[in-house]
């Protein structure tokens, strides 16, 4: 006789993907393009920041760290979505736990980093004279590492707890990737699963609300300082420093809030998937666009390197050029 705590289900099957080959291909192509754009776009931002010494400032260090996390955040889910659309729709039990862990750990890292970036903007605008002495390269590195440590430790208790639950019924996961709530709904023990769902809701609520409160407190002070600036040019410069971060924050937290702060509210499968795609795919897709198109220094650095690449490839082997 099997132990009641033993997991009998060895794999989960994603049942939310379309079974029509035509529909699968129609979904596969744009998703592949989005994933490629996310990876390439964020790699471009990281490379540009590293190659330009004038961008070696705390703000751009945090931006490149966010870009690095975005790559891994999407890699935790999108490649498996792509394979599920064309062929393999199943995922092993351990693979599901790993996907949940890396998806949530990198997501929490981003939440912490966006909060730190709001603090950085607050110091730069509200305490410009003390900013260089406070936000030193050492502190910048420490804050970034702290975000990563916090992100990779926080989901461990939830993952460890879920790994002990018995899954002996249906293995059809009504979602497009492994997430806490869809997986918990398949647990055999109703009472424990319900309690765990409530605990997960509360944990996510505390994480999100805390981060949002800290960010809004920072922006409340920032807006108050900007409004006291007399020149329109000064206000515009100060505002442009924060607008990219605020847009990214709004996109990310807006979609995450819909998913994890709904508590007992239930949505149809369509809206569950739509909301999941919003924070797992669409938000990371727009981030490179926001930071490259709205940031003058990054745009100029990208144009400079594109110009250098054109000059390099225009000089063919066997030809010579004279520079006077």
Short mmCIF file of C-alpha atoms in Angstrom, two decimals, residues 2-303:
data_model
loop_
_atom_site.label_atom_id
_atom_site.label_comp_id
_atom_site.label_asym_id
_atom_site.label_seq_id
_atom_site.Cartn_x
_atom_site.Cartn_y
_atom_site.Cartn_z
CA UNK A 2 1.33 3.41 -0.95
CA UNK A 3 2.04 6.03 1.62
CA UNK A 4 -0.62 8.77 1.61
CA UNK A 5 2.09 11.39 1.16
CA UNK A 6 3.59 9.71 -1.87
CA UNK A 7 3.12 11.44 -5.21
CA UNK A 8 1.59 9.00 -7.69
CA UNK A 9 1.37 11.44 -10.61
CA UNK A 10 4.68 11.52 -12.45
CA UNK A 11 3.81 14.22 -14.96
CA UNK A 12 1.29 16.95 -15.71
CA UNK A 13 -0.36 17.57 -19.07
CA UNK A 14 -1.08 21.16 -20.16
CA UNK A 15 -4.68 21.04 -21.34
CA UNK A 16 -5.08 24.76 -22.07
CA UNK A 17 -3.17 24.69 -25.37
CA UNK A 18 -5.16 24.39 -28.63
CA UNK A 19 -5.25 20.87 -30.07
CA UNK A 20 -5.75 22.09 -33.63
CA UNK A 21 -2.46 22.08 -35.56
CA UNK A 22 -3.38 25.30 -37.39
CA UNK A 23 -4.21 27.15 -34.16
CA UNK A 24 -1.01 25.86 -32.56
CA UNK A 25 1.12 27.20 -35.42
CA UNK A 26 -0.75 30.52 -35.35
CA UNK A 27 0.12 30.83 -31.64
CA UNK A 28 3.66 29.45 -32.05
CA UNK A 29 4.93 31.99 -34.59
CA UNK A 30 4.18 35.23 -32.65
CA UNK A 31 5.28 33.64 -29.36
CA UNK A 32 8.60 32.63 -30.92
CA UNK A 33 9.06 36.16 -32.29
CA UNK A 34 8.26 37.69 -28.89
CA UNK A 35 10.71 35.41 -27.09
CA UNK A 36 13.48 36.10 -29.61
CA UNK A 37 12.83 39.83 -29.32
CA UNK A 38 12.94 39.69 -25.50
CA UNK A 39 16.25 37.81 -25.48
CA UNK A 40 17.92 39.88 -28.21
CA UNK A 41 16.54 43.20 -26.96
CA UNK A 42 17.70 42.64 -23.40
CA UNK A 43 21.09 41.33 -24.55
CA UNK A 44 21.52 44.53 -26.59
CA UNK A 45 20.77 46.66 -23.51
CA UNK A 46 23.21 44.66 -21.36
CA UNK A 47 25.94 44.84 -24.03
CA UNK A 48 25.48 48.56 -24.65
CA UNK A 49 25.66 49.34 -20.93
CA UNK A 50 28.80 47.23 -20.52
CA UNK A 51 30.59 48.69 -23.57
CA UNK A 52 29.97 52.36 -22.72
CA UNK A 53 31.82 53.57 -19.64
CA UNK A 54 29.63 56.67 -19.32
CA UNK A 55 26.70 54.31 -18.68
CA UNK A 56 28.46 52.69 -15.72
CA UNK A 57 26.16 54.41 -13.25
CA UNK A 58 23.78 52.91 -10.65
CA UNK A 59 20.71 53.57 -12.81
CA UNK A 60 22.08 51.71 -15.83
CA UNK A 61 23.55 48.99 -13.64
CA UNK A 62 20.06 48.31 -12.32
CA UNK A 63 18.62 48.46 -15.85
CA UNK A 64 21.12 45.88 -17.13
CA UNK A 65 20.43 43.68 -14.08
CA UNK A 66 16.70 43.92 -14.82
CA UNK A 67 17.36 42.97 -18.46
CA UNK A 68 19.39 39.96 -17.32
CA UNK A 69 16.53 38.84 -15.05
CA UNK A 70 13.98 39.35 -17.83
CA UNK A 71 15.83 36.85 -20.02
CA UNK A 72 15.72 34.16 -17.34
CA UNK A 73 12.19 35.09 -16.24
CA UNK A 74 10.83 34.38 -19.71
CA UNK A 75 13.14 31.41 -20.32
CA UNK A 76 11.51 29.66 -17.35
CA UNK A 77 8.20 29.41 -19.21
CA UNK A 78 8.21 30.39 -22.90
CA UNK A 79 10.46 27.61 -24.35
CA UNK A 80 8.22 25.00 -22.73
CA UNK A 81 5.14 26.81 -24.10
CA UNK A 82 6.67 26.68 -27.58
CA UNK A 83 7.36 22.95 -27.36
CA UNK A 84 3.86 22.33 -25.95
CA UNK A 85 2.29 24.12 -28.92
CA UNK A 86 3.99 21.83 -31.44
CA UNK A 87 4.58 18.50 -29.76
CA UNK A 88 5.19 17.63 -26.12
CA UNK A 89 2.39 18.93 -23.88
CA UNK A 90 3.52 17.15 -20.72
CA UNK A 91 5.99 18.12 -18.02
CA UNK A 92 7.42 15.91 -15.29
CA UNK A 93 6.45 16.54 -11.68
CA UNK A 94 9.99 17.66 -10.79
CA UNK A 95 10.17 19.74 -13.95
CA UNK A 96 6.94 21.46 -12.95
CA UNK A 97 8.35 22.27 -9.50
CA UNK A 98 11.52 23.67 -11.09
CA UNK A 99 9.52 25.78 -13.53
CA UNK A 100 7.43 27.22 -10.70
CA UNK A 101 10.55 27.90 -8.64
CA UNK A 102 12.53 29.72 -11.33
CA UNK A 103 9.50 31.62 -12.62
CA UNK A 104 8.63 32.94 -9.18
CA UNK A 105 12.20 33.45 -7.96
CA UNK A 106 13.17 35.57 -10.97
CA UNK A 107 9.83 37.37 -10.73
CA UNK A 108 10.44 38.23 -7.07
CA UNK A 109 13.96 39.37 -7.98
CA UNK A 110 12.37 41.78 -10.47
CA UNK A 111 9.90 43.03 -7.87
CA UNK A 112 12.76 43.74 -5.45
CA UNK A 113 14.87 45.34 -8.17
CA UNK A 114 12.04 47.62 -9.34
CA UNK A 115 11.62 48.71 -5.72
CA UNK A 116 15.36 49.42 -5.43
CA UNK A 117 15.24 51.38 -8.70
CA UNK A 118 12.46 53.54 -7.27
CA UNK A 119 14.69 54.21 -4.24
CA UNK A 120 17.55 55.10 -6.60
CA UNK A 121 15.34 57.62 -8.44
CA UNK A 122 14.20 59.03 -5.10
CA UNK A 123 17.81 59.65 -4.01
CA UNK A 124 18.81 61.11 -7.38
CA UNK A 125 15.96 63.64 -7.43
CA UNK A 126 15.25 64.33 -3.76
CA UNK A 127 18.86 64.25 -2.48
CA UNK A 128 21.06 65.04 -5.51
CA UNK A 129 23.94 66.44 -3.43
CA UNK A 130 24.16 63.33 -1.25
CA UNK A 131 23.43 60.86 -4.06
CA UNK A 132 27.08 60.14 -5.08
CA UNK A 133 28.14 59.48 -1.49
CA UNK A 134 25.11 57.26 -0.75
CA UNK A 135 24.60 55.29 -3.97
CA UNK A 136 28.17 54.09 -4.34
CA UNK A 137 29.15 51.24 -6.71
CA UNK A 138 29.56 49.01 -3.64
CA UNK A 139 26.03 49.75 -2.39
CA UNK A 140 24.67 49.31 -5.91
CA UNK A 141 26.23 45.82 -6.10
CA UNK A 142 25.01 44.94 -2.61
CA UNK A 143 21.44 46.00 -3.40
CA UNK A 144 21.42 44.00 -6.64
CA UNK A 145 22.76 40.88 -4.92
CA UNK A 146 20.27 41.32 -2.07
CA UNK A 147 17.42 41.37 -4.60
CA UNK A 148 18.68 38.11 -6.08
CA UNK A 149 19.13 36.44 -2.69
CA UNK A 150 15.64 37.52 -1.61
CA UNK A 151 14.15 36.30 -4.88
CA UNK A 152 15.75 32.87 -4.84
CA UNK A 153 15.05 32.19 -1.16
CA UNK A 154 11.43 33.41 -0.87
CA UNK A 155 9.70 30.71 -3.03
CA UNK A 156 11.59 27.78 -1.44
CA UNK A 157 9.12 27.09 1.42
CA UNK A 158 6.16 27.08 -1.00
CA UNK A 159 7.92 24.75 -3.45
CA UNK A 160 9.06 22.43 -0.63
CA UNK A 161 5.51 22.28 0.78
CA UNK A 162 3.92 21.55 -2.61
CA UNK A 163 6.46 18.77 -3.24
CA UNK A 164 5.05 16.90 -0.20
CA UNK A 165 1.42 17.02 -1.39
CA UNK A 166 -0.12 13.87 -2.88
CA UNK A 167 -1.25 14.18 -6.50
CA UNK A 168 -3.21 11.04 -7.29
CA UNK A 169 -6.16 12.25 -9.36
CA UNK A 170 -6.28 14.08 -12.68
CA UNK A 171 -2.96 15.22 -14.12
CA UNK A 172 -4.49 17.67 -16.61
CA UNK A 173 -3.20 21.14 -15.70
CA UNK A 174 -5.59 23.83 -16.95
CA UNK A 175 -2.91 26.39 -17.62
CA UNK A 176 -0.08 27.14 -20.06
CA UNK A 177 2.73 26.76 -17.52
CA UNK A 178 3.15 25.49 -13.97
CA UNK A 179 1.96 27.97 -11.37
CA UNK A 180 1.04 27.59 -7.72
CA UNK A 181 -2.73 27.85 -7.89
CA UNK A 182 -3.39 25.59 -10.95
CA UNK A 183 -1.09 22.91 -9.50
CA UNK A 184 -2.62 23.10 -6.02
CA UNK A 185 -6.08 22.55 -7.47
CA UNK A 186 -4.94 19.06 -8.52
CA UNK A 187 -3.84 18.02 -5.02
CA UNK A 188 -5.79 15.08 -3.58
CA UNK A 189 -6.28 16.44 -0.06
CA UNK A 190 -8.88 19.18 -0.38
CA UNK A 191 -8.44 20.70 3.08
CA UNK A 192 -4.68 21.07 2.85
CA UNK A 193 -4.89 22.37 -0.70
CA UNK A 194 -7.47 25.00 0.22
CA UNK A 195 -5.38 26.14 3.18
CA UNK A 196 -2.27 26.28 1.01
CA UNK A 197 -4.06 28.30 -1.67
CA UNK A 198 -5.08 30.82 0.98
CA UNK A 199 -1.53 30.93 2.37
CA UNK A 200 -0.08 31.46 -1.12
CA UNK A 201 -2.61 34.25 -1.75
CA UNK A 202 -1.62 35.99 1.49
CA UNK A 203 2.13 35.63 0.81
CA UNK A 204 1.81 37.07 -2.70
CA UNK A 205 -0.46 39.83 -1.41
CA UNK A 206 2.09 40.85 1.25
CA UNK A 207 4.94 40.83 -1.29
CA UNK A 208 3.05 42.86 -3.89
CA UNK A 209 1.46 45.35 -1.50
CA UNK A 210 4.75 45.98 0.30
CA UNK A 211 6.60 46.65 -2.95
CA UNK A 212 3.82 48.84 -4.33
CA UNK A 213 3.63 50.89 -1.12
CA UNK A 214 7.39 51.49 -1.09
CA UNK A 215 7.41 52.49 -4.76
CA UNK A 216 4.46 54.84 -4.37
CA UNK A 217 6.04 56.42 -1.28
CA UNK A 218 9.18 57.08 -3.35
CA UNK A 219 7.20 58.56 -6.22
CA UNK A 220 5.11 60.69 -3.88
CA UNK A 221 8.29 62.41 -2.71
CA UNK A 222 9.68 62.55 -6.25
CA UNK A 223 6.55 64.25 -7.66
CA UNK A 224 6.56 66.76 -4.79
CA UNK A 225 10.18 67.72 -5.59
CA UNK A 226 9.55 67.88 -9.37
CA UNK A 227 6.59 70.22 -8.88
CA UNK A 228 8.84 72.62 -6.94
CA UNK A 229 11.29 72.90 -9.85
CA UNK A 230 10.76 76.30 -11.46
CA UNK A 231 12.10 75.69 -14.97
CA UNK A 232 10.05 73.61 -17.42
CA UNK A 233 13.25 72.03 -18.76
CA UNK A 234 14.29 70.93 -15.29
CA UNK A 235 10.89 69.39 -14.62
CA UNK A 236 10.98 67.62 -17.99
CA UNK A 237 14.46 66.19 -17.32
CA UNK A 238 13.50 64.98 -13.84
CA UNK A 239 10.27 63.47 -15.14
CA UNK A 240 11.97 61.67 -18.03
CA UNK A 241 14.38 60.06 -15.56
CA UNK A 242 11.50 58.23 -13.88
CA UNK A 243 8.89 57.70 -16.59
CA UNK A 244 10.44 54.52 -18.08
CA UNK A 245 10.66 52.88 -14.67
CA UNK A 246 7.10 53.90 -13.81
CA UNK A 247 5.72 52.44 -17.08
CA UNK A 248 7.57 49.13 -16.51
CA UNK A 249 6.39 49.08 -12.89
CA UNK A 250 2.77 49.71 -13.95
CA UNK A 251 2.80 46.97 -16.61
CA UNK A 252 4.41 44.37 -14.40
CA UNK A 253 2.55 45.06 -11.15
CA UNK A 254 -0.76 45.68 -12.90
CA UNK A 255 -0.85 42.22 -14.47
CA UNK A 256 0.60 40.49 -11.40
CA UNK A 257 -1.99 42.18 -9.18
CA UNK A 258 -4.83 40.85 -11.35
CA UNK A 259 -3.42 37.33 -11.02
CA UNK A 260 -2.47 37.14 -7.36
CA UNK A 261 -4.65 39.64 -5.51
CA UNK A 262 -7.99 38.31 -6.65
CA UNK A 263 -8.23 35.96 -3.60
CA UNK A 264 -11.46 33.94 -3.89
CA UNK A 265 -12.55 35.50 -7.19
CA UNK A 266 -12.53 33.04 -10.06
CA UNK A 267 -12.04 33.77 -13.76
CA UNK A 268 -12.74 31.65 -16.80
CA UNK A 269 -9.84 29.68 -18.28
CA UNK A 270 -9.59 32.24 -21.10
CA UNK A 271 -9.05 35.14 -18.69
CA UNK A 272 -6.68 33.09 -16.53
CA UNK A 273 -4.51 32.49 -19.60
CA UNK A 274 -4.84 36.09 -20.81
CA UNK A 275 -3.72 37.48 -17.44
CA UNK A 276 -0.87 34.96 -17.22
CA UNK A 277 0.34 35.95 -20.69
CA UNK A 278 0.20 39.61 -19.68
CA UNK A 279 2.80 39.30 -16.91
CA UNK A 280 4.74 36.30 -18.26
CA UNK A 281 5.09 37.39 -21.91
CA UNK A 282 3.74 40.84 -22.80
CA UNK A 283 5.27 42.81 -19.91
CA UNK A 284 8.81 41.48 -20.63
CA UNK A 285 8.23 42.14 -24.35
CA UNK A 286 7.62 45.85 -23.80
CA UNK A 287 10.47 46.42 -21.35
CA UNK A 288 13.33 46.57 -23.93
CA UNK A 289 11.19 48.88 -26.08
CA UNK A 290 10.50 51.21 -23.16
CA UNK A 291 14.10 51.39 -21.99
CA UNK A 292 15.61 51.75 -25.48
CA UNK A 293 13.09 54.07 -27.14
CA UNK A 294 12.51 56.38 -24.17
CA UNK A 295 16.13 56.56 -23.01
CA UNK A 296 18.20 59.03 -25.00
CA UNK A 297 21.60 57.76 -23.81
CA UNK A 298 20.83 54.13 -24.63
CA UNK A 299 19.45 55.11 -28.05
CA UNK A 300 22.57 57.11 -28.86
CA UNK A 301 24.84 54.30 -27.69
CA UNK A 302 22.95 51.76 -29.83
CA UNK A 303 23.15 54.06 -32.88
#
